[in-house]
CSV table of N, CA and C and ligand atoms in Angstrom, one decimal:
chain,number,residue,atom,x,y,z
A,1,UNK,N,-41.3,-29.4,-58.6
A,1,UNK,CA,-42.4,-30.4,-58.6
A,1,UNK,C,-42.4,-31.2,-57.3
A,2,UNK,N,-43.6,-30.8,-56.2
A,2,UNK,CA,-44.1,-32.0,-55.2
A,2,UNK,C,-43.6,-33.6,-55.3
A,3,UNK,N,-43.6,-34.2,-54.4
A,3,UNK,CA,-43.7,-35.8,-54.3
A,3,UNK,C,-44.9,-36.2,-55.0
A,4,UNK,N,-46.1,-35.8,-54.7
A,4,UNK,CA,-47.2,-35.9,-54.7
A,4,UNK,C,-47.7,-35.6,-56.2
A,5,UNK,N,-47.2,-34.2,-57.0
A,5,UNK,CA,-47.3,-34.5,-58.0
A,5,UNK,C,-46.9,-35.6,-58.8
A,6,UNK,N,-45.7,-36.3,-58.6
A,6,UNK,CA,-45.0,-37.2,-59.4
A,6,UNK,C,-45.5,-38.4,-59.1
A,7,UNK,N,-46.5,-38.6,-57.8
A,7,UNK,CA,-47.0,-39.8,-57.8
A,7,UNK,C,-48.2,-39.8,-58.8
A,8,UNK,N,-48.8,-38.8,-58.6
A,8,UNK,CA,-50.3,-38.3,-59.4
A,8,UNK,C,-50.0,-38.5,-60.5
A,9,UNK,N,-49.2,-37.9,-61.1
A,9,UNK,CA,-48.9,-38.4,-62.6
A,9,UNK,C,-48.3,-39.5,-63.0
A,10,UNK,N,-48.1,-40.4,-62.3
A,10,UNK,CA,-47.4,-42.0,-62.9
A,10,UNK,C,-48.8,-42.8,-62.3
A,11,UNK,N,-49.8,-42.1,-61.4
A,11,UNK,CA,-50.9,-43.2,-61.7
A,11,UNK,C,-51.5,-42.8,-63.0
A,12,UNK,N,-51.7,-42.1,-63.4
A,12,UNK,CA,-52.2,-41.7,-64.7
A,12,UNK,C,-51.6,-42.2,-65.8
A,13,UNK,N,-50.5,-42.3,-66.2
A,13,UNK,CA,-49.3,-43.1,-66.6
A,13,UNK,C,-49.9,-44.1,-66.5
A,14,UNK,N,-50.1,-45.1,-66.1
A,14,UNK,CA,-51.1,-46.7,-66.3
A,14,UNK,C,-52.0,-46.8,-66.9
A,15,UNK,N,-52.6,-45.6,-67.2
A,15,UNK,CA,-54.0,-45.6,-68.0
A,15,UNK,C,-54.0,-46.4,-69.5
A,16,UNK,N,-52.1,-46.1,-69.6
A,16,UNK,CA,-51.7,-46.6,-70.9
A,16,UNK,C,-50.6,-47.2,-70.9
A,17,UNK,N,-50.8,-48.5,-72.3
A,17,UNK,CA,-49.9,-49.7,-71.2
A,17,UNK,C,-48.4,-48.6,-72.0
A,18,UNK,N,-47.3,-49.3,-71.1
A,18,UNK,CA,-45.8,-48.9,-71.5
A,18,UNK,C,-45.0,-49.0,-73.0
A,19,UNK,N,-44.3,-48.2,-73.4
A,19,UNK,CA,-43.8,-48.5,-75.0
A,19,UNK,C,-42.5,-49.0,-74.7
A,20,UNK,N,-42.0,-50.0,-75.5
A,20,UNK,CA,-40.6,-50.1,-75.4
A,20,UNK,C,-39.7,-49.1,-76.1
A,21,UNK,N,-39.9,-48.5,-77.7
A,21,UNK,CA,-39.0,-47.6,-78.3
A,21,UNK,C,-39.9,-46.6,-78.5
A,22,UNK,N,-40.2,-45.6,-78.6
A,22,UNK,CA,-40.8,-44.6,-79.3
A,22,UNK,C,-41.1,-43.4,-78.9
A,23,UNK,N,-41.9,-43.0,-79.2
A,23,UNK,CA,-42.8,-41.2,-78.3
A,23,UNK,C,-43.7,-41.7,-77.6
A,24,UNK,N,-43.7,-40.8,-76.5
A,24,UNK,CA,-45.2,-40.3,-75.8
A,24,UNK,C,-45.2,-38.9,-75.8
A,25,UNK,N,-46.4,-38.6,-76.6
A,25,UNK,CA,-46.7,-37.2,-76.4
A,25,UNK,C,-47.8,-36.9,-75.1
A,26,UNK,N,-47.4,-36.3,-74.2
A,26,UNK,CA,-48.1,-36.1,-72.9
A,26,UNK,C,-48.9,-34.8,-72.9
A,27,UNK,N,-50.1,-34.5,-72.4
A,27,UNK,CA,-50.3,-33.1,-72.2
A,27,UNK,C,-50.7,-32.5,-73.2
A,28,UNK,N,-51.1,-33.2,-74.0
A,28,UNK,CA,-52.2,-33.0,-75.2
A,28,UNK,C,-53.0,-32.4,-74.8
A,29,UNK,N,-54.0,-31.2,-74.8
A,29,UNK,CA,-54.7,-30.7,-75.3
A,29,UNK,C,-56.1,-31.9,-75.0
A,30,UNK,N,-56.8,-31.9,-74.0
A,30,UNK,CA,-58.2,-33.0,-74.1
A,30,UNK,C,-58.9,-32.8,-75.6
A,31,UNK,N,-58.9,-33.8,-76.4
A,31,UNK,CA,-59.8,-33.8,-77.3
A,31,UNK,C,-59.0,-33.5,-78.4
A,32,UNK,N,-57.7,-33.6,-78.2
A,32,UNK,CA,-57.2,-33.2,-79.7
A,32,UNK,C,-56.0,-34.6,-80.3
A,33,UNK,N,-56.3,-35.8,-79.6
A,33,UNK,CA,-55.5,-36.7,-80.0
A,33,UNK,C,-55.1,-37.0,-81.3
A,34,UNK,N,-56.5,-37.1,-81.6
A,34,UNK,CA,-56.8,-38.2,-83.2
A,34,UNK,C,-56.2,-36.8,-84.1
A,35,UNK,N,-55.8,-35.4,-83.7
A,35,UNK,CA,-55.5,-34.4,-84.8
A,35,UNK,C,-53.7,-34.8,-84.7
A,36,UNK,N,-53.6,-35.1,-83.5
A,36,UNK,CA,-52.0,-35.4,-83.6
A,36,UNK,C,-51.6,-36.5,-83.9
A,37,UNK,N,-52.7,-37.7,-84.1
A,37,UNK,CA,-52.1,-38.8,-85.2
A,37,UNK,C,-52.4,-38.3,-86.1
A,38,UNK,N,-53.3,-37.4,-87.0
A,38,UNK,CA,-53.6,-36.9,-88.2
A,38,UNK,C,-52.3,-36.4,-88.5
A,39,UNK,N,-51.7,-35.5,-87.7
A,39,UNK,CA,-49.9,-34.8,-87.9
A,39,UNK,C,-48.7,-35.7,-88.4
A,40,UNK,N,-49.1,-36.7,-87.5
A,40,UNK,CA,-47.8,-37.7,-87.9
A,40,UNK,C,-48.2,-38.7,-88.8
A,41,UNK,N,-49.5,-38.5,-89.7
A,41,UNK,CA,-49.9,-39.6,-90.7
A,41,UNK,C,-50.5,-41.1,-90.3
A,42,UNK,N,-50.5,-40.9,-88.9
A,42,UNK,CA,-51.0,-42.1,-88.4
A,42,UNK,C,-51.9,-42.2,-88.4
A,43,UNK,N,-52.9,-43.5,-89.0
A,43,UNK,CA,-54.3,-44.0,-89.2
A,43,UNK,C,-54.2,-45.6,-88.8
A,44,UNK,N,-53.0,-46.0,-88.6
A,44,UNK,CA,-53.7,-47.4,-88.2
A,44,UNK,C,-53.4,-48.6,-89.6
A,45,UNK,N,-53.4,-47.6,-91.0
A,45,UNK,CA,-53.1,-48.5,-91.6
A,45,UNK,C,-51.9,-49.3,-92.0
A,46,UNK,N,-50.7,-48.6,-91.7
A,46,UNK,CA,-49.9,-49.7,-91.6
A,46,UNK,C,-49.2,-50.4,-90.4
A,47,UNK,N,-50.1,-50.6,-89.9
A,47,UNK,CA,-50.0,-51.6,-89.1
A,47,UNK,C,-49.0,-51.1,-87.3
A,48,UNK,N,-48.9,-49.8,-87.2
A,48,UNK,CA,-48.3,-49.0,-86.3
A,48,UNK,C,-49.0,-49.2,-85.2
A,49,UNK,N,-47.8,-49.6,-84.1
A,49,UNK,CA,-48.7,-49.6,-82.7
A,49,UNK,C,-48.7,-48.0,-81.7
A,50,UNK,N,-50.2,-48.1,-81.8
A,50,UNK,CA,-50.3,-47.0,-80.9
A,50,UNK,C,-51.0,-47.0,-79.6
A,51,UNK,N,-51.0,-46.4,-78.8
A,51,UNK,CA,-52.0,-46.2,-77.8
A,51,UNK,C,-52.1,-44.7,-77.5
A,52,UNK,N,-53.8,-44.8,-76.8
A,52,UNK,CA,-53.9,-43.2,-77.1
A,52,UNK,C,-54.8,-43.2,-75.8
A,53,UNK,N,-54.5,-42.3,-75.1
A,53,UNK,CA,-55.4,-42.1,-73.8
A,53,UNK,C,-56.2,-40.7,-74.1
A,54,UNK,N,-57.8,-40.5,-74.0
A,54,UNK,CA,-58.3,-39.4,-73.7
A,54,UNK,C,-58.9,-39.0,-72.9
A,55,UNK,N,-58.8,-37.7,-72.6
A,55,UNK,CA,-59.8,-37.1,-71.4
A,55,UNK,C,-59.1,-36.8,-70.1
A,56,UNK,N,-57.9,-37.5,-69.9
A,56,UNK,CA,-57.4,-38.5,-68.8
A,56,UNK,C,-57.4,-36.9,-67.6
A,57,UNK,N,-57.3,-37.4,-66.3
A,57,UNK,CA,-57.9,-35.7,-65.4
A,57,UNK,C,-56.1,-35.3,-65.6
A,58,UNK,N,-55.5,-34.5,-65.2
A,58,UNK,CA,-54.5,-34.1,-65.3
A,58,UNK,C,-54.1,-32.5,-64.2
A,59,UNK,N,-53.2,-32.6,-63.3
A,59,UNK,CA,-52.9,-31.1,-62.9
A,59,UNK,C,-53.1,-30.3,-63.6
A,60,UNK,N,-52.0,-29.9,-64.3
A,60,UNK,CA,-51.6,-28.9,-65.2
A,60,UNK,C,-53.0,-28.7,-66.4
A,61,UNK,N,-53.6,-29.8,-67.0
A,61,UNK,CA,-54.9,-29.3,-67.9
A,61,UNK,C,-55.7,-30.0,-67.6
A,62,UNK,N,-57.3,-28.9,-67.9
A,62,UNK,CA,-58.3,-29.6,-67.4
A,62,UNK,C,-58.7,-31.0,-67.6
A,63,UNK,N,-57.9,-31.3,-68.3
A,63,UNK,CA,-57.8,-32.5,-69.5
A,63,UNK,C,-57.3,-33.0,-70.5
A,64,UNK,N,-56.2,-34.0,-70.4
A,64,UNK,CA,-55.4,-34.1,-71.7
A,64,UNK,C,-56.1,-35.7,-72.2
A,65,UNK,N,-55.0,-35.4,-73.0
A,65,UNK,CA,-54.7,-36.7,-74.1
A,65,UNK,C,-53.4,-36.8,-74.0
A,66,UNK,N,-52.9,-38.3,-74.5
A,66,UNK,CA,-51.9,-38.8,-74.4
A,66,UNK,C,-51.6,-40.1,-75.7
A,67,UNK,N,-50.7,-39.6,-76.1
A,67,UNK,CA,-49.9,-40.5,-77.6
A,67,UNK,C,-49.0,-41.4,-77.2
A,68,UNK,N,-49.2,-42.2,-77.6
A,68,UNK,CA,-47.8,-43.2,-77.7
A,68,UNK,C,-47.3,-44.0,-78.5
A,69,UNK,N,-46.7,-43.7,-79.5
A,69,UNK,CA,-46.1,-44.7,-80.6
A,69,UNK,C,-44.9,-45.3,-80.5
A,70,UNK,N,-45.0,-46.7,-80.8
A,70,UNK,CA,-44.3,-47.0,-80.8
A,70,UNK,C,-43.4,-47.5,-82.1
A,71,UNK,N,-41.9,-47.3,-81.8
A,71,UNK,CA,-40.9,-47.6,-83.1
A,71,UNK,C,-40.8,-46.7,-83.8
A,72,UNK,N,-41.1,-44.8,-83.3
A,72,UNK,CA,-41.0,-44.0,-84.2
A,72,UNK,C,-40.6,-42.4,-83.1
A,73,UNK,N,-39.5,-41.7,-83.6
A,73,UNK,CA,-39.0,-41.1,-82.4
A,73,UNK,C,-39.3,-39.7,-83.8
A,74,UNK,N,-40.2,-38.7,-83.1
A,74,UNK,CA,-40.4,-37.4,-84.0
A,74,UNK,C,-39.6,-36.9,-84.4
A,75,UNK,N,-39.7,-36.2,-85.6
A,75,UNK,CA,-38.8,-35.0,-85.8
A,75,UNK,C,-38.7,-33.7,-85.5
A,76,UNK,N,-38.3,-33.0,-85.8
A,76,UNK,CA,-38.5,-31.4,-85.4
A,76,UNK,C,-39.6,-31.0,-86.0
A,77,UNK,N,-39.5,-31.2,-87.3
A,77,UNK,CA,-41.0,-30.5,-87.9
A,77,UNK,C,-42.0,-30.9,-87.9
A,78,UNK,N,-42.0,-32.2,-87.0
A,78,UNK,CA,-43.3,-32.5,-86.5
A,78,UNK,C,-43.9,-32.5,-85.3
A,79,UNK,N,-42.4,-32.0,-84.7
A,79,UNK,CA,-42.4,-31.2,-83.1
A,79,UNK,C,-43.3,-29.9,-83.5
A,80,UNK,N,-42.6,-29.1,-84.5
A,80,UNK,CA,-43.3,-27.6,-84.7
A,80,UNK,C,-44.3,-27.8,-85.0
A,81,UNK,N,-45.2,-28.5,-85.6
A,81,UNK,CA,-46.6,-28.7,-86.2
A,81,UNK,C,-47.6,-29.1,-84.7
A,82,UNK,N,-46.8,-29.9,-84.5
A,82,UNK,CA,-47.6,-30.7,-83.2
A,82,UNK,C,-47.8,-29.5,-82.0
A,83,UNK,N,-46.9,-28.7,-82.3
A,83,UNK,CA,-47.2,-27.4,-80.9
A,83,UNK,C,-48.4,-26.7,-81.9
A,84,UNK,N,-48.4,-26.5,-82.6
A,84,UNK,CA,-49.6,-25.7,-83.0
A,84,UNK,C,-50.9,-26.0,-82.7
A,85,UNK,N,-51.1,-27.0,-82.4
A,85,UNK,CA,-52.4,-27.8,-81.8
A,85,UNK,C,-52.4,-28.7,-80.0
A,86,UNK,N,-51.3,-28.5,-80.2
A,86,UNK,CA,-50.7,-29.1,-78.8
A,86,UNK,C,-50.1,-28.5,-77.8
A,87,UNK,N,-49.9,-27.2,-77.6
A,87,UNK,CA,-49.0,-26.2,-77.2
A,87,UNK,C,-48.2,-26.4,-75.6
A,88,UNK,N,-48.9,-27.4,-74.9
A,88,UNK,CA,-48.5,-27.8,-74.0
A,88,UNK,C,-47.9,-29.1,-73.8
A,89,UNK,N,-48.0,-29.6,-75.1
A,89,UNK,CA,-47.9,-30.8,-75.1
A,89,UNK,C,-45.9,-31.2,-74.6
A,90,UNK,N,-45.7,-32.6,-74.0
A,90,UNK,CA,-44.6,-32.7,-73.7
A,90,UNK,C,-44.2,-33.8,-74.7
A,91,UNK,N,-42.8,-33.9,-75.1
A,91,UNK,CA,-42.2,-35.2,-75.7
A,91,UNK,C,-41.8,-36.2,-75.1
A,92,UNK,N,-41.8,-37.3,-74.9
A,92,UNK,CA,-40.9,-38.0,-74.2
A,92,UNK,C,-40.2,-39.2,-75.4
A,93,UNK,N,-39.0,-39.4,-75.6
A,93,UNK,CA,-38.4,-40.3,-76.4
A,93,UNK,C,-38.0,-41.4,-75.6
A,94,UNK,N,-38.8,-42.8,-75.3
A,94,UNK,CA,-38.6,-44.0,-74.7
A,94,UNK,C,-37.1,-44.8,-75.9
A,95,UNK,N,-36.5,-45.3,-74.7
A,95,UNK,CA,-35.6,-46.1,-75.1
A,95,UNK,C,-35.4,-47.5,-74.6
A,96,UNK,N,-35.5,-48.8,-75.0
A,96,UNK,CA,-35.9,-49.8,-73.9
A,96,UNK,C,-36.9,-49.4,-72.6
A,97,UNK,N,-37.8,-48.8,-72.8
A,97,UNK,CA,-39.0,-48.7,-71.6
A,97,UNK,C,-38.4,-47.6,-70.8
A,98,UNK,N,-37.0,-46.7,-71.3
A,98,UNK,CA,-36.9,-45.7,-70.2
A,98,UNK,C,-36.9,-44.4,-71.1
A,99,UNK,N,-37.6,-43.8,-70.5
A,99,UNK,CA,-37.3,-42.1,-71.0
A,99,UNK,C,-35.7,-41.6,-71.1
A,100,UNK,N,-35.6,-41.1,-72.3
A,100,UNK,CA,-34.0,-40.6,-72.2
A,100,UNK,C,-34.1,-39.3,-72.6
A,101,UNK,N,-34.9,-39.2,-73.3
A,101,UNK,CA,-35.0,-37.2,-73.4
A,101,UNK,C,-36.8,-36.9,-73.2
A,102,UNK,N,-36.7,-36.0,-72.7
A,102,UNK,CA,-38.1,-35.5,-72.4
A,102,UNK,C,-38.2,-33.8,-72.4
A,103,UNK,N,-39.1,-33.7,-73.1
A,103,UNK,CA,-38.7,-31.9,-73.7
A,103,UNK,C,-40.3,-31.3,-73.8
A,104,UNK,N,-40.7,-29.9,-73.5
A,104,UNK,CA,-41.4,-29.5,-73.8
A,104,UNK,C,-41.7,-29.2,-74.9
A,105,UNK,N,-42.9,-28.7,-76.1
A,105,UNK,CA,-42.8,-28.8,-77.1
A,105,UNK,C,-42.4,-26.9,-77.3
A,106,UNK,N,-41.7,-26.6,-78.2
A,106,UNK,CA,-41.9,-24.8,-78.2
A,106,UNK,C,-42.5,-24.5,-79.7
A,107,UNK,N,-43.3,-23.4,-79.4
A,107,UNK,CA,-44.3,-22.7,-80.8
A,107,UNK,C,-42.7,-22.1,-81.3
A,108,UNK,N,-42.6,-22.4,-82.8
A,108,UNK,CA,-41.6,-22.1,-83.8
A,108,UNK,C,-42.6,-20.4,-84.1
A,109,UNK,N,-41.5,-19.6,-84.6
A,109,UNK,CA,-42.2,-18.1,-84.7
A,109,UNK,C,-43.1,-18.5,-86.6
A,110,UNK,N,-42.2,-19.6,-87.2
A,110,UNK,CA,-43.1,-18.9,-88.5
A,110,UNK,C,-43.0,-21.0,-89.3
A,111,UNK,N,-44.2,-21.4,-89.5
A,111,UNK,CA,-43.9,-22.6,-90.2
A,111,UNK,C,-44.4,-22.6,-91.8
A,112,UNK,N,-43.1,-23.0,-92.4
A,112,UNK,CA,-43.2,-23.0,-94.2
A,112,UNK,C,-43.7,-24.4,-94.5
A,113,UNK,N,-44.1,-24.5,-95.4
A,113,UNK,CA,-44.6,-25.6,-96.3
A,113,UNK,C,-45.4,-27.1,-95.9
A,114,UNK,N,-46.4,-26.7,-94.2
A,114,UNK,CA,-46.5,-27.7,-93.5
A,114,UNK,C,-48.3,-27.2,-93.6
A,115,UNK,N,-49.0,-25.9,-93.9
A,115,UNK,CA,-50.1,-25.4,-93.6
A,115,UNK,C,-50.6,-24.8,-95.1
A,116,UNK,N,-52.2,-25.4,-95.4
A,116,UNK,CA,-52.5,-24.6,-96.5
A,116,UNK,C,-53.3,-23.6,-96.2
A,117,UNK,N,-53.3,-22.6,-97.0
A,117,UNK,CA,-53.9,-21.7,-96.9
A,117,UNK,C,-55.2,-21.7,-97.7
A,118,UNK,N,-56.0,-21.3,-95.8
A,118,UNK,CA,-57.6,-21.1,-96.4
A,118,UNK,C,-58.3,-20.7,-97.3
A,119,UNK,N,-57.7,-19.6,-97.6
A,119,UNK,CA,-58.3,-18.4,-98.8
A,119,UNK,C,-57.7,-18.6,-100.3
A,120,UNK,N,-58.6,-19.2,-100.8
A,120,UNK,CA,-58.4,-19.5,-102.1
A,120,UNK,C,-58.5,-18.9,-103.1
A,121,UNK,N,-57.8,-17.4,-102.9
A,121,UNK,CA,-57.2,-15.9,-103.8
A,121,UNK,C,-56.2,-15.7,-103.2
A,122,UNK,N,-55.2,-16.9,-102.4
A,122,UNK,CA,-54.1,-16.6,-101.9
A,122,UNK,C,-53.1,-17.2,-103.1
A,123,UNK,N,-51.9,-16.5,-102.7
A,123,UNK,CA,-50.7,-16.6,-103.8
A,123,UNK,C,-50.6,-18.5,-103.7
A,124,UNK,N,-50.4,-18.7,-102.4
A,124,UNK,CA,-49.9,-20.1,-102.2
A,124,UNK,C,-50.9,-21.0,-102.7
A,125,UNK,N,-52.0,-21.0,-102.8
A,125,UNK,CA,-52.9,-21.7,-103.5
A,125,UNK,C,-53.2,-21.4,-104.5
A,126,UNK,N,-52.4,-20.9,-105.7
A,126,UNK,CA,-52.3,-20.9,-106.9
A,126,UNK,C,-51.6,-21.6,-108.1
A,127,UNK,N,-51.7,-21.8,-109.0
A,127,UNK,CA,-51.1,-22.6,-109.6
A,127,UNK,C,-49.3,-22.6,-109.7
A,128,UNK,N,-49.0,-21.3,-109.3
A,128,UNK,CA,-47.9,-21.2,-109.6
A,128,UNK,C,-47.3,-21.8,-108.1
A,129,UNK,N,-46.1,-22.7,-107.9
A,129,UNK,CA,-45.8,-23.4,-106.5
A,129,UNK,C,-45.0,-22.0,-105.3
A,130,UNK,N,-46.0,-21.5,-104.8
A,130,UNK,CA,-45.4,-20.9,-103.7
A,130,UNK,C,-45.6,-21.6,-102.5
A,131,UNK,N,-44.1,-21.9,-101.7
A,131,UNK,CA,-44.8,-22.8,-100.0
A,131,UNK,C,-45.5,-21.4,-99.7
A,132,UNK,N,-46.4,-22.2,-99.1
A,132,UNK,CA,-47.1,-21.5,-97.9
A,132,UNK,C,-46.0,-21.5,-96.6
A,133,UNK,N,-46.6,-19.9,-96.1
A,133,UNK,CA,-45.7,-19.7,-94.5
A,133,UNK,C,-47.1,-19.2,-94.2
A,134,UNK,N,-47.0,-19.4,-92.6
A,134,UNK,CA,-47.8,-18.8,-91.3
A,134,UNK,C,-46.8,-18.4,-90.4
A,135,UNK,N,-47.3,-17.7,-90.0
A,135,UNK,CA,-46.7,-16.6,-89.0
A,135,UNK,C,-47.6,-17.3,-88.0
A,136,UNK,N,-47.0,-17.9,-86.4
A,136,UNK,CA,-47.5,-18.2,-85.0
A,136,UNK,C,-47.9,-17.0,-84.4
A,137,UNK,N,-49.3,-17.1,-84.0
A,137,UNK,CA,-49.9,-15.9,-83.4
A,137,UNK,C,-50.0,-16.9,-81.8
A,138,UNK,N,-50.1,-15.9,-80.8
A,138,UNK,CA,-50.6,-16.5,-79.5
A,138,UNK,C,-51.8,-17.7,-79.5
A,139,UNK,N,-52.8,-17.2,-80.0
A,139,UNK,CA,-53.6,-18.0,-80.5
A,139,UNK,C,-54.2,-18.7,-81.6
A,140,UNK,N,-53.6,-18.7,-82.7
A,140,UNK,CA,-53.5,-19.2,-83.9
A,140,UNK,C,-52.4,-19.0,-85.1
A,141,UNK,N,-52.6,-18.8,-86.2
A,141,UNK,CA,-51.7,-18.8,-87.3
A,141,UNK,C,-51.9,-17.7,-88.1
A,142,UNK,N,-51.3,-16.7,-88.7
A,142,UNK,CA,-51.4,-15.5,-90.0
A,142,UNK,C,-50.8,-16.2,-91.3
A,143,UNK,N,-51.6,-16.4,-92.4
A,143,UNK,CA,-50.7,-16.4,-93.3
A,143,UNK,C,-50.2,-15.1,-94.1
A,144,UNK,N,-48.4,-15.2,-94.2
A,144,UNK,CA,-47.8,-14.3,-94.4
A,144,UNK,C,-48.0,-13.7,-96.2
A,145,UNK,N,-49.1,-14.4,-96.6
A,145,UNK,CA,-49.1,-13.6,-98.0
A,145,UNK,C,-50.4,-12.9,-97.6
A,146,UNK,N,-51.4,-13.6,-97.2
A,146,UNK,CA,-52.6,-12.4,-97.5
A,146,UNK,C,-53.0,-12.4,-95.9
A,147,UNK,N,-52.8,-12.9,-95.1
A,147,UNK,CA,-52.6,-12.3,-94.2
A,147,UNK,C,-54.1,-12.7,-93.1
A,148,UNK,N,-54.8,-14.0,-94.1
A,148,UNK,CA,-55.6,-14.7,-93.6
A,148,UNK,C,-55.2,-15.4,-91.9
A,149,UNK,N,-56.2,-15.0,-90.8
A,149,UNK,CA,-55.4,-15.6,-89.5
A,149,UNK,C,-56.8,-17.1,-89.7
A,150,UNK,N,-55.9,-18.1,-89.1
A,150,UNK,CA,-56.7,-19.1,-88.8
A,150,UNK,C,-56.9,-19.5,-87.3
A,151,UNK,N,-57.6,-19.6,-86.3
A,151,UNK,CA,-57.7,-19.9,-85.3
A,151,UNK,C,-58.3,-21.1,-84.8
A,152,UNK,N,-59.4,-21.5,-85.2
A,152,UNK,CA,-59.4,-23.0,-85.3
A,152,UNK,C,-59.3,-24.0,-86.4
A,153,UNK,N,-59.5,-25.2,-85.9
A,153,UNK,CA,-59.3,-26.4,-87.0
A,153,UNK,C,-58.1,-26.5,-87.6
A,154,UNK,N,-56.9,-25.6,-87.1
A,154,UNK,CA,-55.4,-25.7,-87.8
A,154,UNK,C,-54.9,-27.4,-88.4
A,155,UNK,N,-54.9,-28.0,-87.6
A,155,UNK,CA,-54.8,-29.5,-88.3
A,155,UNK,C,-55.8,-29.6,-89.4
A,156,UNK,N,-56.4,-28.8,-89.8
A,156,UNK,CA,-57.6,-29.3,-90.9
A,156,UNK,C,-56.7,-28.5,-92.0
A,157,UNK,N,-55.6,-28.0,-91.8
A,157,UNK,CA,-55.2,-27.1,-93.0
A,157,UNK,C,-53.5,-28.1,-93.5
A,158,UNK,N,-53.2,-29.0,-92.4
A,158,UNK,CA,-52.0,-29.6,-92.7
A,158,UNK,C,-52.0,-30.2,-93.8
A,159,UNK,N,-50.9,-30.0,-94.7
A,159,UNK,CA,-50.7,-30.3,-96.4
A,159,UNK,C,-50.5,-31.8,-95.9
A,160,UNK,N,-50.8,-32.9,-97.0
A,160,UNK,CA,-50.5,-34.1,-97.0
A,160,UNK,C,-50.1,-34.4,-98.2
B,201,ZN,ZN1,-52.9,-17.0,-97.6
C-alpha cells in the first residue's frame, strides 16, 4: 500500500467523527449500511451510538459505507453474516481511539441457523424445528435442503 493511499484513506476517515471502544466496519458495500445495522440489531433504540457514513468515494470500491459502533466489539457470527452482504468489508476493533486488530471479513463455506429460507415447502420452514443451513455461493446463498439459491436481498432473510 502507497503513501498516498494511506493518506487518501484517513481523509476519508474524518467523514466520521472517531470511536473511543468499538467496531468500524470499513468497506461496506455503497448502499448496504442500514442492512448491516439490520445484522447486528441495531435501530437506534436503545440508545446505541453509532455513526454511519454513505456513499463515501473509496479506492478499492466504487463506493462504500462505513459503520461505527460504539461500546460493542463483533462476534464471529456476526462477522460470518456481515460478509454475506459485505464481502469486502474490513473490521477494525478500536481500543481507547486506537485500532488493535483489524481483519478482513472471510465468506464462511456454509452458515446454520442465521438465514430463513425463502421457499415455504422447505423442510426448515416447517413446523417441525430444523435450523436452516446455506451453502455460500460466489454470489449468493443455496439452501442446503431444497436447494433454493438466493441472490439478492440476503439480509431480508436474517432470522430475528
Ligand atoms: Zn430451503
Amino acid at each position: 500500500m502507497s503513501d498516498d493511499h494511506e493518506r487518501h484513506d484517513s481523509d476519508h476517515e474524518l467523514r466520521v467523527s472517531k470511536i473511543r471502544d468499538g467496531t468500524v466496519i470499513d468497506h461496506v458495500r455503497g448502499g448496504q449500511a442500514l442492512n448491516v445495522l439490520a445484522i447486528l440489531g441495531i435501530d437506534g433504540s436503545e440508545g446505541e451510538e453509532v455513526s454511519v457514513g454513505m456513499n463515501v468515494p473509496s479506492d478499492r470500491l466504487a463506493r462504500k459505507d462505513i459503520v461505527k459502533v460504539e461500546g460493542r466489539e463483533l462476534s464471529q457470527d456476526e462477522v460470518d453474516v456481515l460478509s454475506l452482504i459485505a464481502p469486502d468489508a474490513t473490521i477494525n476493533i478500536v481500543r481507547n481511539y486506537e485500532v488493535v486488530e483489524k481483519h478482513r471479513v472471510e465468506r464462511p463455506e456454509e452458515v446454520t441457523g442465521v438465514l430463513s429460507c425463502p421457499n415455504p415447502g422447505c423442510i426448515t420452514t416447517g413446523d417441525e424445528p430444523v435450523s436452516s443451513r446455506f451453502e455460500v455461493l460466489e454470489d449468493g446463498v443455496r439452501c442446503t435442503y431444497c436447494e433454493t439459491i438466493v441472490r439478492e436481498e440476503i439480509a431480508s432473510l436474517i432470522e430475528t
